PDB file of C-alpha atoms in Angstrom:
ATOM      1  CA  MET A   1    -148.345  92.794 147.059  1.00 94.00           C
ATOM      2  CA  ASP A   2    -146.618  90.090 145.023  1.00 97.00           C
ATOM      3  CA  PHE A   3    -146.314  91.815 141.650  1.00 98.00           C
ATOM      4  CA  THR A   4    -144.697  88.741 140.073  1.00 97.00           C
ATOM      5  CA  LYS A   5    -148.141  87.107 140.162  1.00 97.00           C
ATOM      6  CA  ILE A   6    -149.611  90.044 138.213  1.00 98.00           C
ATOM      7  CA  ILE A   7    -146.822  90.826 135.738  1.00 98.00           C
ATOM      8  CA  ARG A   8    -147.347  88.834 132.548  1.00 97.00           C
ATOM      9  CA  ASP A   9    -144.381  86.946 131.088  1.00 97.00           C
ATOM     10  CA  ILE A  10    -144.227  86.953 127.301  1.00 97.00           C
ATOM     11  CA  PRO A  11    -141.553  84.626 125.915  1.00 97.00           C
ATOM     12  CA  ASP A  12    -139.632  85.466 122.748  1.00 96.00           C
ATOM     13  CA  PHE A  13    -140.639  89.143 122.648  1.00 94.00           C
ATOM     14  CA  PRO A  14    -139.404  91.336 121.039  1.00 90.00           C
ATOM     15  CA  GLU A  15    -137.120  88.593 119.730  1.00 91.00           C
ATOM     16  CA  LYS A  16    -136.433  84.924 120.333  1.00 94.00           C
ATOM     17  CA  GLY A  17    -134.748  84.205 123.652  1.00 92.00           C
ATOM     18  CA  ILE A  18    -136.071  87.305 125.442  1.00 91.00           C
ATOM     19  CA  MET A  19    -138.547  86.971 128.326  1.00 94.00           C
ATOM     20  CA  PHE A  20    -140.550  90.204 128.257  1.00 95.00           C
ATOM     21  CA  ARG A  21    -142.036  91.311 131.591  1.00 96.00           C
ATOM     22  CA  ASP A  22    -145.330  92.942 130.619  1.00 97.00           C
ATOM     23  CA  ILE A  23    -146.365  95.459 133.287  1.00 97.00           C
ATOM     24  CA  THR A  24    -149.552  96.548 131.523  1.00 97.00           C
ATOM     25  CA  THR A  25    -151.342  93.914 133.613  1.00 98.00           C
ATOM     26  CA  VAL A  26    -150.371  95.867 136.742  1.00 98.00           C
ATOM     27  CA  PHE A  27    -152.098  98.969 135.384  1.00 97.00           C
ATOM     28  CA  MET A  28    -155.396  97.264 134.516  1.00 97.00           C
ATOM     29  CA  ASP A  29    -156.803  97.365 138.048  1.00 97.00           C
ATOM     30  CA  ALA A  30    -156.757 100.210 140.555  1.00 98.00           C
ATOM     31  CA  GLU A  31    -155.355  98.247 143.503  1.00 98.00           C
ATOM     32  CA  PRO A  32    -152.145  96.936 141.875  1.00 98.00           C
ATOM     33  CA  LEU A  33    -151.653 100.235 140.023  1.00 98.00           C
ATOM     34  CA  LYS A  34    -151.820 102.190 143.270  1.00 98.00           C
ATOM     35  CA  ALA A  35    -149.616  99.645 145.038  1.00 98.00           C
ATOM     36  CA  ALA A  36    -147.002  99.866 142.262  1.00 98.00           C
ATOM     37  CA  ILE A  37    -146.854 103.674 142.403  1.00 98.00           C
ATOM     38  CA  ASP A  38    -146.735 103.595 146.205  1.00 98.00           C
ATOM     39  CA  ALA A  39    -143.915 101.024 146.127  1.00 98.00           C
ATOM     40  CA  VAL A  40    -141.836 103.137 143.718  1.00 98.00           C
ATOM     41  CA  CYS A  41    -142.424 106.186 145.953  1.00 98.00           C
ATOM     42  CA  GLU A  42    -141.699 104.440 149.263  1.00 97.00           C
ATOM     43  CA  HIS A  43    -137.914 104.610 148.964  1.00 94.00           C
ATOM     44  CA  LEU A  44    -137.984 108.235 147.813  1.00 98.00           C
ATOM     45  CA  LYS A  45    -139.989 109.408 150.851  1.00 97.00           C
ATOM     46  CA  ASN A  46    -136.737 109.463 152.846  1.00 94.00           C
ATOM     47  CA  VAL A  47    -134.610 111.126 150.160  1.00 97.00           C
ATOM     48  CA  GLU A  48    -134.081 114.880 149.903  1.00 98.00           C
ATOM     49  CA  PHE A  49    -134.533 116.016 146.289  1.00 98.00           C
ATOM     50  CA  ASP A  50    -136.161 118.701 144.135  1.00 98.00           C
ATOM     51  CA  LEU A  51    -137.324 117.021 140.914  1.00 98.00           C
ATOM     52  CA  ILE A  52    -138.221 113.660 139.432  1.00 98.00           C
ATOM     53  CA  LEU A  53    -136.895 112.778 135.981  1.00 98.00           C
ATOM     54  CA  GLY A  54    -138.603 110.084 133.957  1.00 98.00           C
ATOM     55  CA  PRO A  55    -137.356 108.711 130.627  1.00 97.00           C
ATOM     56  CA  GLU A  56    -139.927 108.112 127.936  1.00 94.00           C
ATOM     57  CA  SER A  57    -142.170 106.431 127.792  1.00 90.00           C
ATOM     58  CA  ARG A  58    -142.815 104.198 130.754  1.00 93.00           C
ATOM     59  CA  GLY A  59    -140.796 106.474 133.023  1.00 95.00           C
ATOM     60  CA  PHE A  60    -143.665 108.899 132.472  1.00 97.00           C
ATOM     61  CA  ILE A  61    -146.173 106.285 133.698  1.00 96.00           C
ATOM     62  CA  PHE A  62    -144.332 105.960 137.016  1.00 98.00           C
ATOM     63  CA  GLY A  63    -142.666 109.369 137.232  1.00 98.00           C
ATOM     64  CA  VAL A  64    -145.655 111.702 136.973  1.00 98.00           C
ATOM     65  CA  PRO A  65    -147.749 109.995 139.673  1.00 98.00           C
ATOM     66  CA  ALA A  66    -144.630 109.702 141.870  1.00 98.00           C
ATOM     67  CA  ALA A  67    -144.033 113.448 141.463  1.00 98.00           C
ATOM     68  CA  TYR A  68    -147.671 114.079 142.386  1.00 98.00           C
ATOM     69  CA  VAL A  69    -147.548 111.827 145.467  1.00 98.00           C
ATOM     70  CA  LEU A  70    -144.224 113.284 146.646  1.00 98.00           C
ATOM     71  CA  ASN A  71    -145.127 116.886 145.776  1.00 98.00           C
ATOM     72  CA  LYS A  72    -142.216 117.364 143.356  1.00 98.00           C
ATOM     73  CA  GLY A  73    -141.861 118.671 139.822  1.00 98.00           C
ATOM     74  CA  PHE A  74    -141.488 116.255 136.907  1.00 98.00           C
ATOM     75  CA  ILE A  75    -138.994 116.556 134.054  1.00 98.00           C
ATOM     76  CA  PRO A  76    -139.491 114.404 130.941  1.00 98.00           C
ATOM     77  CA  VAL A  77    -136.393 112.872 129.384  1.00 98.00           C
ATOM     78  CA  ARG A  78    -137.152 112.359 125.700  1.00 98.00           C
ATOM     79  CA  LYS A  79    -135.652 110.848 122.597  1.00 95.00           C
ATOM     80  CA  ALA A  80    -133.999 113.321 120.254  1.00 96.00           C
ATOM     81  CA  GLY A  81    -136.310 115.700 118.422  1.00 96.00           C
ATOM     82  CA  LYS A  82    -139.345 115.279 120.697  1.00 97.00           C
ATOM     83  CA  LEU A  83    -139.043 118.338 122.971  1.00 97.00           C
ATOM     84  CA  PRO A  84    -140.270 121.697 121.624  1.00 96.00           C
ATOM     85  CA  HIS A  85    -137.825 124.117 123.312  1.00 97.00           C
ATOM     86  CA  ASP A  86    -134.037 124.491 123.568  1.00 98.00           C
ATOM     87  CA  VAL A  87    -132.507 121.224 124.748  1.00 98.00           C
ATOM     88  CA  VAL A  88    -129.320 119.662 126.011  1.00 97.00           C
ATOM     89  CA  SER A  89    -128.513 116.252 124.563  1.00 97.00           C
ATOM     90  CA  LYS A  90    -126.527 113.162 125.425  1.00 96.00           C
ATOM     91  CA  SER A  91    -125.725 110.355 122.996  1.00 94.00           C
ATOM     92  CA  TYR A  92    -124.849 106.902 124.250  1.00 91.00           C
ATOM     93  CA  GLU A  93    -124.170 103.422 122.935  1.00 84.00           C
ATOM     94  CA  LEU A  94    -126.821 100.747 122.711  1.00 76.00           C
ATOM     95  CA  GLU A  95    -126.211  97.075 122.057  1.00 69.00           C
ATOM     96  CA  TYR A  96    -126.782  97.717 118.334  1.00 72.00           C
ATOM     97  CA  GLY A  97    -126.216 101.382 117.567  1.00 78.00           C
ATOM     98  CA  LYS A  98    -126.604 104.715 119.322  1.00 90.00           C
ATOM     99  CA  ALA A  99    -129.381 106.666 120.995  1.00 93.00           C
ATOM    100  CA  THR A 100    -129.738 110.280 122.062  1.00 96.00           C
ATOM    101  CA  ILE A 101    -131.742 111.649 124.967  1.00 97.00           C
ATOM    102  CA  GLU A 102    -132.707 115.264 125.574  1.00 98.00           C
ATOM    103  CA  ILE A 103    -133.891 117.479 128.410  1.00 98.00           C
ATOM    104  CA  HIS A 104    -135.059 121.073 128.134  1.00 98.00           C
ATOM    105  CA  LYS A 105    -132.085 123.361 128.731  1.00 97.00           C
ATOM    106  CA  ASP A 106    -133.895 125.222 131.536  1.00 97.00           C
ATOM    107  CA  ALA A 107    -135.309 122.125 133.289  1.00 97.00           C
ATOM    108  CA  ILE A 108    -132.535 121.619 135.845  1.00 98.00           C
ATOM    109  CA  LYS A 109    -130.809 124.450 137.625  1.00 97.00           C
ATOM    110  CA  PRO A 110    -127.291 124.104 139.062  1.00 98.00           C
ATOM    111  CA  GLY A 111    -127.402 122.562 142.514  1.00 98.00           C
ATOM    112  CA  GLN A 112    -130.798 120.919 142.142  1.00 98.00           C
ATOM    113  CA  LYS A 113    -131.104 117.368 143.371  1.00 98.00           C
ATOM    114  CA  VAL A 114    -133.011 114.922 141.202  1.00 98.00           C
ATOM    115  CA  ALA A 115    -134.413 111.418 141.462  1.00 98.00           C
ATOM    116  CA  ILE A 116    -134.847 109.215 138.408  1.00 98.00           C
ATOM    117  CA  VAL A 117    -137.995 107.089 138.265  1.00 98.00           C
ATOM    118  CA  ASP A 118    -138.498 104.429 135.598  1.00 98.00           C
ATOM    119  CA  ASP A 119    -140.256 101.142 135.014  1.00 97.00           C
ATOM    120  CA  LEU A 120    -137.159  99.043 134.355  1.00 96.00           C
ATOM    121  CA  LEU A 121    -133.472  98.805 135.178  1.00 97.00           C
ATOM    122  CA  ALA A 122    -131.875  96.519 132.605  1.00 93.00           C
ATOM    123  CA  THR A 123    -128.356  97.296 131.316  1.00 92.00           C
ATOM    124  CA  GLY A 124    -128.294 100.763 132.912  1.00 95.00           C
ATOM    125  CA  GLY A 125    -127.202 102.530 129.725  1.00 94.00           C
ATOM    126  CA  THR A 126    -130.085 104.980 129.490  1.00 94.00           C
ATOM    127  CA  CYS A 127    -129.924 105.920 133.174  1.00 96.00           C
ATOM    128  CA  LYS A 128    -126.157 106.347 133.011  1.00 97.00           C
ATOM    129  CA  ALA A 129    -126.633 108.790 130.121  1.00 97.00           C
ATOM    130  CA  ILE A 130    -129.327 110.621 132.117  1.00 98.00           C
ATOM    131  CA  CYS A 131    -126.988 110.882 135.117  1.00 98.00           C
ATOM    132  CA  GLU A 132    -124.204 112.294 132.952  1.00 97.00           C
ATOM    133  CA  LEU A 133    -126.576 114.805 131.378  1.00 97.00           C
ATOM    134  CA  VAL A 134    -127.909 115.944 134.772  1.00 98.00           C
ATOM    135  CA  GLU A 135    -124.388 116.329 136.116  1.00 98.00           C
ATOM    136  CA  GLU A 136    -123.272 118.292 133.038  1.00 97.00           C
ATOM    137  CA  MET A 137    -126.208 120.638 133.720  1.00 97.00           C
ATOM    138  CA  GLY A 138    -124.983 121.162 137.295  1.00 98.00           C
ATOM    139  CA  GLY A 139    -127.579 118.950 138.958  1.00 98.00           C
ATOM    140  CA  GLU A 140    -127.053 115.986 141.252  1.00 98.00           C
ATOM    141  CA  VAL A 141    -128.701 112.568 140.914  1.00 98.00           C
ATOM    142  CA  VAL A 142    -129.417 111.534 144.498  1.00 98.00           C
ATOM    143  CA  SER A 143    -131.560 108.435 143.936  1.00 98.00           C
ATOM    144  CA  MET A 144    -133.193 106.136 141.406  1.00 98.00           C
ATOM    145  CA  SER A 145    -136.357 104.119 141.856  1.00 98.00           C
ATOM    146  CA  PHE A 146    -137.376 101.364 139.439  1.00 98.00           C
ATOM    147  CA  PHE A 147    -140.416  99.126 139.363  1.00 98.00           C
ATOM    148  CA  ILE A 148    -138.488  96.148 137.892  1.00 98.00           C
ATOM    149  CA  GLU A 149    -134.797  95.263 137.862  1.00 98.00           C
ATOM    150  CA  LEU A 150    -133.401  92.539 135.618  1.00 96.00           C
ATOM    151  CA  LEU A 151    -130.468  91.416 137.762  1.00 97.00           C
ATOM    152  CA  ALA A 152    -128.684  89.345 135.101  1.00 95.00           C
ATOM    153  CA  LEU A 153    -128.185  92.420 132.879  1.00 94.00           C
ATOM    154  CA  GLY A 154    -125.982  94.205 135.424  1.00 96.00           C
ATOM    155  CA  GLY A 155    -127.525  97.665 135.364  1.00 96.00           C
ATOM    156  CA  LYS A 156    -126.699  98.245 139.016  1.00 97.00           C
ATOM    157  CA  ASP A 157    -123.004  97.710 138.234  1.00 97.00           C
ATOM    158  CA  VAL A 158    -123.124 100.324 135.462  1.00 96.00           C
ATOM    159  CA  LEU A 159    -124.723 102.724 137.948  1.00 98.00           C
ATOM    160  CA  ALA A 160    -122.368 101.909 140.840  1.00 97.00           C
ATOM    161  CA  GLY A 161    -122.137 104.755 143.321  1.00 97.00           C
ATOM    162  CA  TYR A 162    -125.762 105.842 142.907  1.00 98.00           C
ATOM    163  CA  ASP A 163    -128.568 105.126 145.364  1.00 98.00           C
ATOM    164  CA  ILE A 164    -130.817 102.575 143.606  1.00 98.00           C
ATOM    165  CA  ASN A 165    -134.050 100.936 144.674  1.00 98.00           C
ATOM    166  CA  SER A 166    -136.045  98.335 142.752  1.00 98.00           C
ATOM    167  CA  VAL A 167    -139.457  96.995 143.726  1.00 98.00           C
ATOM    168  CA  VAL A 168    -139.454  93.707 141.762  1.00 98.00           C
ATOM    169  CA  LYS A 169    -136.270  91.808 140.918  1.00 98.00           C
ATOM    170  CA  TYR A 170    -135.920  89.071 138.320  1.00 96.00           C
TER     171      TYR A 170
END
């Protein structure tokens, strides 16, 4: 399926000069939604891992159904202050400021292999922080699967050394 014909381009959002790739149009009909989830899962079918991690919020949209299809557990990666139990945190730099992500302290056991599933690979900053957090917890990031990759932003370079798959590339 050619998702570029379904994804809606919105110029100058959220600010002037940005071309926003709106994936909500993919979710509006069952056939492209199923095809998108299947495409994100395809690469992971040949990877040995225990859990899928998905960063909020659109990583949940792809991560939970991928976990269901692949018969794996799902771990939400949230912004600071959103998880109800004991957490481990990782702060990282954004273009303008800092952000902090959190995972429940008991979500990843030492030696577990994880795959990260998200809607978008842009600069790679969030996924790099997730990888560092997983590794600090004793886990291993064995693969990442994204629906869209924005090539010009160099996220793959930031994540060099990791197995990365993207369905749609701009």
